[in-house]
Amino acid sequence: MTKHRLIIGADLSGSRPEICYYDKTTKQSAALPMKIGNYNVTLTELFEKSAGDEESSRTVADLFREVFRTFGIEEIPREIVGMTVTFPKVDAKMVRMIRRAFELLEIPRSRTYVQDYSESFYSYMAYQKKELWNRGAALFAFEKNRVQFFRFASGTARHSLLIRVGSLDPCDLPQDPEQKDHTFAEYVRSSIGDGIYSSVFITGEGFDESWADESKRILCARGRRVFTEDSVFVKGACNAARERFDEKKLTGVKCLSDSIVPYNIGMDMIVGGKMAYYPLITGGSHWYNTTCDCEFLLGSKKELEFQVSGVETGGRYSAVMKLDGLPDRPGGTTRLRLHMEFTGERVCTAEVTDLGFGELFPASGKTWKEELGDVR
């Protein structure tokens, strides 16, 4: 029996979770609502019944097992090549929950990824023809009487194609059709205005041309092409998995969003007998996936100087971290351990531990911790 070789995207929105697969063997793909048996899943209810992170992770793992069975998957770790899960908004707690669910499914972490709706919109558009996004693209995502705007803009930076994606706060729409049309029309005006876009997409449940007379005139103004498309975010998640774990179509393309680290952090160190820049944090990854761990010998100064440079702007500046209370030792006889991680979208925390230098200069046990702060 032929085994599957599936690349999967999953949209774990609370009210209408979906799954999209791409079969590497047959080249077939499809997006479907998540179901257990013949019943659609509502994750909001499932999460509300969970007592905490571990139980939530088990709930998600059990859900995926049931869904995978409908695809005829028998050996999950072998038959799933890669998988991306997308949420409206991602935080560190959610990432931990999903990673634990993958552990329970025995899917290696190297074959899994988590991203928010903005990047899933990027992944969806980046796999479309260039004429649909070369002057920018817009998306209005409906969920019943709520709509949210997403924007995709392209440019260049340092010989690379740079894509910036973002979103506005969602807008609640009235029940009355005439008022709904007017409120949505105002939201369209405030989001895309008179801008020139290669395409405008509408997705989700809630939009109906029967009430959208004023809205349609504004959407289609200036020759903008408007499309309705189902399952944009889950298709984008599947595209992201295809790109990351298989196809590599977007080499040389950089995506920036609110969840992407927009700068590089490094230090000048002596490497191979010469002073050189040593990278610690490389921009372009999600803040909740970005960490650094290393050990090195300190020179004569009781401080660390980090070099920070913007991915998009190229601007640079230095951030100095004082190591007050570090024992007096000759230069090159203090070994330090450095751990860096992001505790928020734009806050990087550096933690330094004194490891000493063998029996000659024992470790003091001192630890220093500092936030580099917002480095826009």
Short mmCIF file of C-alpha atoms in Angstrom, two decimals, residues 3-308:
data_model
loop_
_atom_site.label_atom_id
_atom_site.label_comp_id
_atom_site.label_asym_id
_atom_site.label_seq_id
_atom_site.Cartn_x
_atom_site.Cartn_y
_atom_site.Cartn_z
CA LYS A 3 2.09 5.70 1.89
CA HIS A 4 1.02 9.34 1.85
CA ARG A 5 3.56 12.16 1.64
CA LEU A 6 1.45 15.06 2.86
CA ILE A 7 2.20 18.72 3.51
CA ILE A 8 -0.48 20.20 5.72
CA GLY A 9 -1.78 23.61 6.75
CA ALA A 10 -4.25 23.99 9.60
CA ASP A 11 -6.28 27.05 10.58
CA LEU A 12 -7.21 26.74 14.25
CA SER A 13 -9.62 29.66 14.43
CA GLY A 14 -12.14 29.07 17.18
CA SER A 15 -15.39 28.98 15.21
CA ARG A 16 -14.45 27.44 11.85
CA PRO A 17 -11.19 25.47 11.91
CA GLU A 18 -9.99 24.16 8.53
CA ILE A 19 -7.28 21.94 7.16
CA CYS A 20 -5.54 22.04 3.78
CA TYR A 21 -3.31 19.32 2.41
CA TYR A 22 -0.93 18.94 -0.52
CA ASP A 23 0.02 15.41 -1.54
CA LYS A 24 3.59 15.34 -2.86
CA THR A 25 2.98 12.04 -4.61
CA THR A 26 -0.21 12.87 -6.51
CA LYS A 27 0.25 16.71 -6.57
CA GLN A 28 -3.36 17.01 -5.43
CA SER A 29 -4.53 19.53 -2.84
CA ALA A 30 -7.76 20.48 -1.10
CA ALA A 31 -9.02 22.63 1.77
CA LEU A 32 -11.68 21.16 4.06
CA PRO A 33 -13.43 22.01 7.33
CA MET A 34 -12.12 20.04 10.28
CA LYS A 35 -14.52 17.29 11.29
CA ILE A 36 -14.74 14.49 13.82
CA GLY A 37 -16.97 11.91 12.20
CA ASN A 38 -19.72 13.88 10.46
CA TYR A 39 -19.61 16.83 12.84
CA ASN A 40 -17.84 20.15 12.28
CA VAL A 41 -15.42 21.10 15.04
CA THR A 42 -15.74 24.24 17.15
CA LEU A 43 -12.42 24.72 18.90
CA THR A 44 -13.74 27.45 21.15
CA GLU A 45 -15.88 24.86 22.92
CA LEU A 46 -13.03 22.35 23.06
CA PHE A 47 -10.60 24.85 24.57
CA GLU A 48 -13.17 26.03 27.11
CA LYS A 49 -13.43 22.46 28.40
CA SER A 50 -9.64 22.21 28.80
CA ALA A 51 -8.09 22.86 32.20
CA GLY A 52 -4.72 24.16 31.03
CA ASP A 53 -1.86 24.05 28.52
CA GLU A 54 -1.25 20.28 28.75
CA GLU A 55 -4.93 19.41 28.40
CA SER A 56 -5.32 21.90 25.54
CA SER A 57 -2.33 20.31 23.80
CA ARG A 58 -3.86 16.86 24.21
CA THR A 59 -7.16 18.18 22.87
CA VAL A 60 -5.45 19.51 19.73
CA ALA A 61 -3.37 16.33 19.30
CA ASP A 62 -6.48 14.14 19.59
CA LEU A 63 -8.30 16.37 17.11
CA PHE A 64 -5.48 16.07 14.57
CA ARG A 65 -5.38 12.29 14.99
CA GLU A 66 -9.08 12.08 14.15
CA VAL A 67 -8.70 14.40 11.16
CA PHE A 68 -5.65 12.53 9.87
CA ARG A 69 -7.59 9.27 9.99
CA THR A 70 -10.10 10.76 7.52
CA PHE A 71 -7.16 11.18 5.11
CA GLY A 72 -6.18 7.53 5.57
CA ILE A 73 -2.98 8.44 7.42
CA GLU A 74 -1.76 5.46 9.44
CA GLU A 75 1.75 6.51 10.44
CA ILE A 76 1.62 10.22 11.30
CA PRO A 77 5.39 10.87 11.80
CA ARG A 78 6.26 9.17 8.49
CA GLU A 79 3.45 10.36 6.25
CA ILE A 80 3.43 14.05 7.18
CA VAL A 81 6.35 15.82 5.51
CA GLY A 82 5.67 19.20 7.13
CA MET A 83 2.88 21.12 8.82
CA THR A 84 2.06 24.76 9.55
CA VAL A 85 -0.63 25.86 11.98
CA THR A 86 -2.09 29.36 11.72
CA PHE A 87 -4.05 31.46 14.20
CA PRO A 88 -5.58 34.95 13.98
CA LYS A 89 -2.89 36.10 16.43
CA VAL A 90 -0.04 34.14 17.95
CA ASP A 91 1.46 34.41 21.41
CA ALA A 92 4.14 32.42 23.24
CA LYS A 93 1.61 30.39 25.26
CA MET A 94 -0.16 29.29 22.09
CA VAL A 95 3.13 28.27 20.48
CA ARG A 96 4.00 26.11 23.50
CA MET A 97 0.58 24.46 23.35
CA ILE A 98 0.91 23.59 19.64
CA ARG A 99 4.51 22.38 19.98
CA ARG A 100 3.44 20.06 22.78
CA ALA A 101 0.60 18.75 20.59
CA PHE A 102 3.14 17.94 17.86
CA GLU A 103 5.31 16.14 20.43
CA LEU A 104 2.32 14.00 21.41
CA LEU A 105 1.81 13.20 17.71
CA GLU A 106 5.55 12.36 17.42
CA ILE A 107 5.99 14.85 14.58
CA PRO A 108 9.56 16.25 14.80
CA ARG A 109 9.72 19.94 15.67
CA SER A 110 11.90 20.52 12.60
CA ARG A 111 8.86 19.67 10.45
CA THR A 112 6.37 21.98 12.16
CA TYR A 113 5.72 25.72 12.23
CA VAL A 114 3.28 28.25 13.68
CA GLN A 115 2.32 31.59 12.15
CA ASP A 116 -0.37 34.25 12.38
CA TYR A 117 -2.98 35.29 9.81
CA SER A 118 -0.85 38.13 8.41
CA GLU A 119 1.92 35.77 7.38
CA SER A 120 -0.58 33.22 6.10
CA PHE A 121 -1.97 35.96 3.83
CA TYR A 122 1.61 36.59 2.69
CA SER A 123 2.11 32.87 1.97
CA TYR A 124 -1.17 32.76 0.05
CA MET A 125 -0.34 35.80 -2.11
CA ALA A 126 3.31 34.92 -2.68
CA TYR A 127 2.22 31.72 -4.47
CA GLN A 128 -0.11 33.68 -6.79
CA LYS A 129 0.87 35.23 -10.12
CA LYS A 130 2.96 38.37 -9.70
CA GLU A 131 0.41 40.56 -11.49
CA LEU A 132 -1.96 39.95 -8.57
CA TRP A 133 0.40 41.52 -6.01
CA ASN A 134 3.15 43.58 -7.69
CA ARG A 135 1.33 46.83 -6.77
CA GLY A 136 0.09 45.45 -3.48
CA ALA A 137 -2.88 43.33 -2.46
CA ALA A 138 -5.66 43.70 0.10
CA LEU A 139 -7.80 41.18 1.93
CA PHE A 140 -11.07 41.62 3.81
CA ALA A 141 -11.65 38.59 6.02
CA PHE A 142 -15.24 38.10 7.23
CA GLU A 143 -16.45 36.11 10.18
CA LYS A 144 -20.21 36.61 10.27
CA ASN A 145 -20.74 40.24 11.35
CA ARG A 146 -17.07 41.06 11.81
CA VAL A 147 -14.48 41.95 9.16
CA GLN A 148 -10.73 42.55 9.30
CA PHE A 149 -8.41 44.15 6.75
CA PHE A 150 -5.01 42.70 5.77
CA ARG A 151 -2.45 44.37 3.49
CA PHE A 152 0.37 42.94 1.34
CA ALA A 153 2.93 45.46 -0.03
CA SER A 154 6.08 44.75 -2.03
CA GLY A 155 9.33 46.65 -2.33
CA THR A 156 13.08 46.08 -2.52
CA ALA A 157 15.86 46.27 0.04
CA ARG A 158 19.51 45.33 -0.43
CA HIS A 159 18.89 43.46 -3.68
CA SER A 160 16.08 41.41 -2.13
CA LEU A 161 12.34 41.48 -2.68
CA LEU A 162 10.84 42.73 0.56
CA ILE A 163 7.20 41.99 1.40
CA ARG A 164 5.49 43.76 4.28
CA VAL A 165 2.20 42.44 5.59
CA GLY A 166 -0.02 43.86 8.30
CA SER A 167 -3.58 44.29 9.44
CA LEU A 168 -6.02 46.73 11.01
CA ASP A 169 -8.23 46.10 14.01
CA PRO A 170 -11.42 44.25 13.03
CA CYS A 171 -14.68 46.10 12.49
CA ASP A 172 -18.04 44.94 13.88
CA LEU A 173 -20.88 45.25 11.37
CA PRO A 174 -24.55 45.96 12.21
CA GLN A 175 -27.26 43.42 11.47
CA ASP A 176 -29.33 45.79 9.35
CA PRO A 177 -28.26 45.32 5.68
CA GLU A 178 -28.24 49.04 4.82
CA GLN A 179 -26.26 49.98 7.92
CA LYS A 180 -23.95 47.01 7.36
CA ASP A 181 -23.21 48.20 3.83
CA HIS A 182 -22.48 51.75 5.02
CA THR A 183 -20.27 50.60 7.93
CA PHE A 184 -18.28 48.24 5.70
CA ALA A 185 -17.93 50.97 3.06
CA GLU A 186 -16.43 53.31 5.67
CA TYR A 187 -14.04 50.56 6.80
CA VAL A 188 -12.94 50.06 3.18
CA ARG A 189 -12.37 53.81 2.81
CA SER A 190 -10.27 53.94 5.98
CA SER A 191 -8.16 50.93 4.98
CA ILE A 192 -7.48 51.17 1.24
CA GLY A 193 -8.81 54.67 0.44
CA ASP A 194 -7.77 55.69 -3.07
CA GLY A 195 -4.83 53.29 -3.09
CA ILE A 196 -3.90 51.37 -6.22
CA TYR A 197 -3.91 47.63 -5.59
CA SER A 198 -3.26 44.80 -8.02
CA SER A 199 -6.03 42.82 -6.36
CA VAL A 200 -8.51 42.86 -3.50
CA PHE A 201 -9.69 39.59 -1.97
CA ILE A 202 -12.74 38.85 0.16
CA THR A 203 -12.85 35.67 2.23
CA GLY A 204 -14.89 34.10 5.00
CA GLU A 205 -18.58 33.87 5.81
CA GLY A 206 -20.54 37.08 6.12
CA PHE A 207 -20.12 39.01 2.87
CA ASP A 208 -23.10 39.07 0.50
CA GLU A 209 -23.37 41.16 -2.64
CA SER A 210 -27.09 41.60 -1.96
CA TRP A 211 -26.38 44.20 0.75
CA ALA A 212 -23.03 45.56 -0.51
CA ASP A 213 -23.99 48.14 -3.18
CA GLU A 214 -22.01 51.06 -1.71
CA SER A 215 -19.17 48.80 -0.61
CA LYS A 216 -18.74 47.27 -4.06
CA ARG A 217 -18.42 50.69 -5.70
CA ILE A 218 -15.58 51.61 -3.35
CA LEU A 219 -13.88 48.22 -3.59
CA CYS A 220 -13.86 48.33 -7.38
CA ALA A 221 -12.81 51.98 -7.68
CA ARG A 222 -9.70 52.88 -9.69
CA GLY A 223 -9.93 49.66 -11.67
CA ARG A 224 -9.16 47.41 -8.72
CA ARG A 225 -9.86 43.74 -9.38
CA VAL A 226 -11.94 42.14 -6.63
CA PHE A 227 -12.07 38.38 -6.01
CA THR A 228 -13.89 36.18 -3.53
CA GLU A 229 -11.83 33.26 -2.30
CA ASP A 230 -12.52 30.57 0.27
CA SER A 231 -10.05 29.42 2.93
CA VAL A 232 -7.32 31.98 2.28
CA PHE A 233 -5.55 31.53 5.62
CA VAL A 234 -5.45 27.74 5.66
CA LYS A 235 -4.29 27.68 2.02
CA GLY A 236 -1.61 30.18 2.99
CA ALA A 237 -0.54 27.94 5.88
CA CYS A 238 -0.26 25.00 3.50
CA ASN A 239 1.76 27.13 1.05
CA ALA A 240 4.06 28.12 3.92
CA ALA A 241 4.65 24.45 4.73
CA ARG A 242 5.29 23.67 1.06
CA GLU A 243 7.80 26.51 0.87
CA ARG A 244 9.56 25.72 4.15
CA PHE A 245 9.71 21.94 3.87
CA ASP A 246 9.84 21.27 0.13
CA GLU A 247 9.70 23.76 -2.73
CA LYS A 248 11.85 26.83 -1.87
CA LYS A 249 10.21 29.02 -4.50
CA LEU A 250 10.67 32.25 -2.53
CA THR A 251 14.45 32.33 -2.15
CA GLY A 252 15.56 35.95 -1.86
CA VAL A 253 12.16 37.14 -0.65
CA LYS A 254 11.89 38.58 2.86
CA CYS A 255 8.61 39.00 4.71
CA LEU A 256 8.12 41.59 7.46
CA SER A 257 5.11 41.70 9.75
CA ASP A 258 4.37 42.72 13.32
CA SER A 259 5.43 39.26 14.53
CA ILE A 260 8.68 39.21 12.53
CA VAL A 261 11.91 40.40 14.16
CA PRO A 262 12.88 43.44 12.01
CA TYR A 263 16.52 43.73 13.07
CA ASN A 264 19.80 41.85 13.48
CA ILE A 265 21.78 41.70 16.73
CA GLY A 266 25.43 40.76 17.00
CA MET A 267 28.73 41.58 18.72
CA ASP A 268 32.26 42.32 17.59
CA MET A 269 34.44 39.42 18.77
CA ILE A 270 37.89 38.01 18.14
CA VAL A 271 37.28 35.06 15.82
CA GLY A 272 40.28 33.14 14.46
CA GLY A 273 42.65 35.76 15.86
CA LYS A 274 40.86 38.67 14.14
CA MET A 275 38.15 41.06 15.27
CA ALA A 276 34.95 40.26 13.40
CA TYR A 277 31.21 40.72 13.67
CA TYR A 278 29.52 37.66 15.19
CA PRO A 279 25.75 37.34 14.53
CA LEU A 280 23.53 36.47 17.51
CA ILE A 281 20.00 37.22 16.31
CA THR A 282 19.12 37.27 12.60
CA GLY A 283 16.04 39.24 11.61
CA GLY A 284 13.26 37.70 9.57
CA SER A 285 12.03 35.05 12.01
CA HIS A 286 9.04 35.21 14.34
CA TRP A 287 9.82 36.72 17.73
CA TYR A 288 8.42 33.65 19.52
CA ASN A 289 10.76 31.35 17.54
CA THR A 290 13.89 33.51 17.91
CA THR A 291 16.52 32.60 20.53
CA CYS A 292 20.30 32.53 20.87
CA ASP A 293 22.61 30.56 23.17
CA CYS A 294 26.39 30.80 23.12
CA GLU A 295 29.51 30.92 25.30
CA PHE A 296 32.57 33.13 24.86
CA LEU A 297 35.56 34.67 26.65
CA LEU A 298 35.27 38.27 27.81
CA GLY A 299 38.01 40.81 27.12
CA SER A 300 39.18 43.46 29.56
CA LYS A 301 35.90 45.42 29.81
CA LYS A 302 33.10 44.53 32.23
CA GLU A 303 30.38 45.08 29.67
CA LEU A 304 28.92 43.71 26.48
CA GLU A 305 28.25 45.88 23.45
CA PHE A 306 25.56 44.66 21.07
CA GLN A 307 25.39 45.92 17.49
CA VAL A 308 21.78 46.35 16.32
#
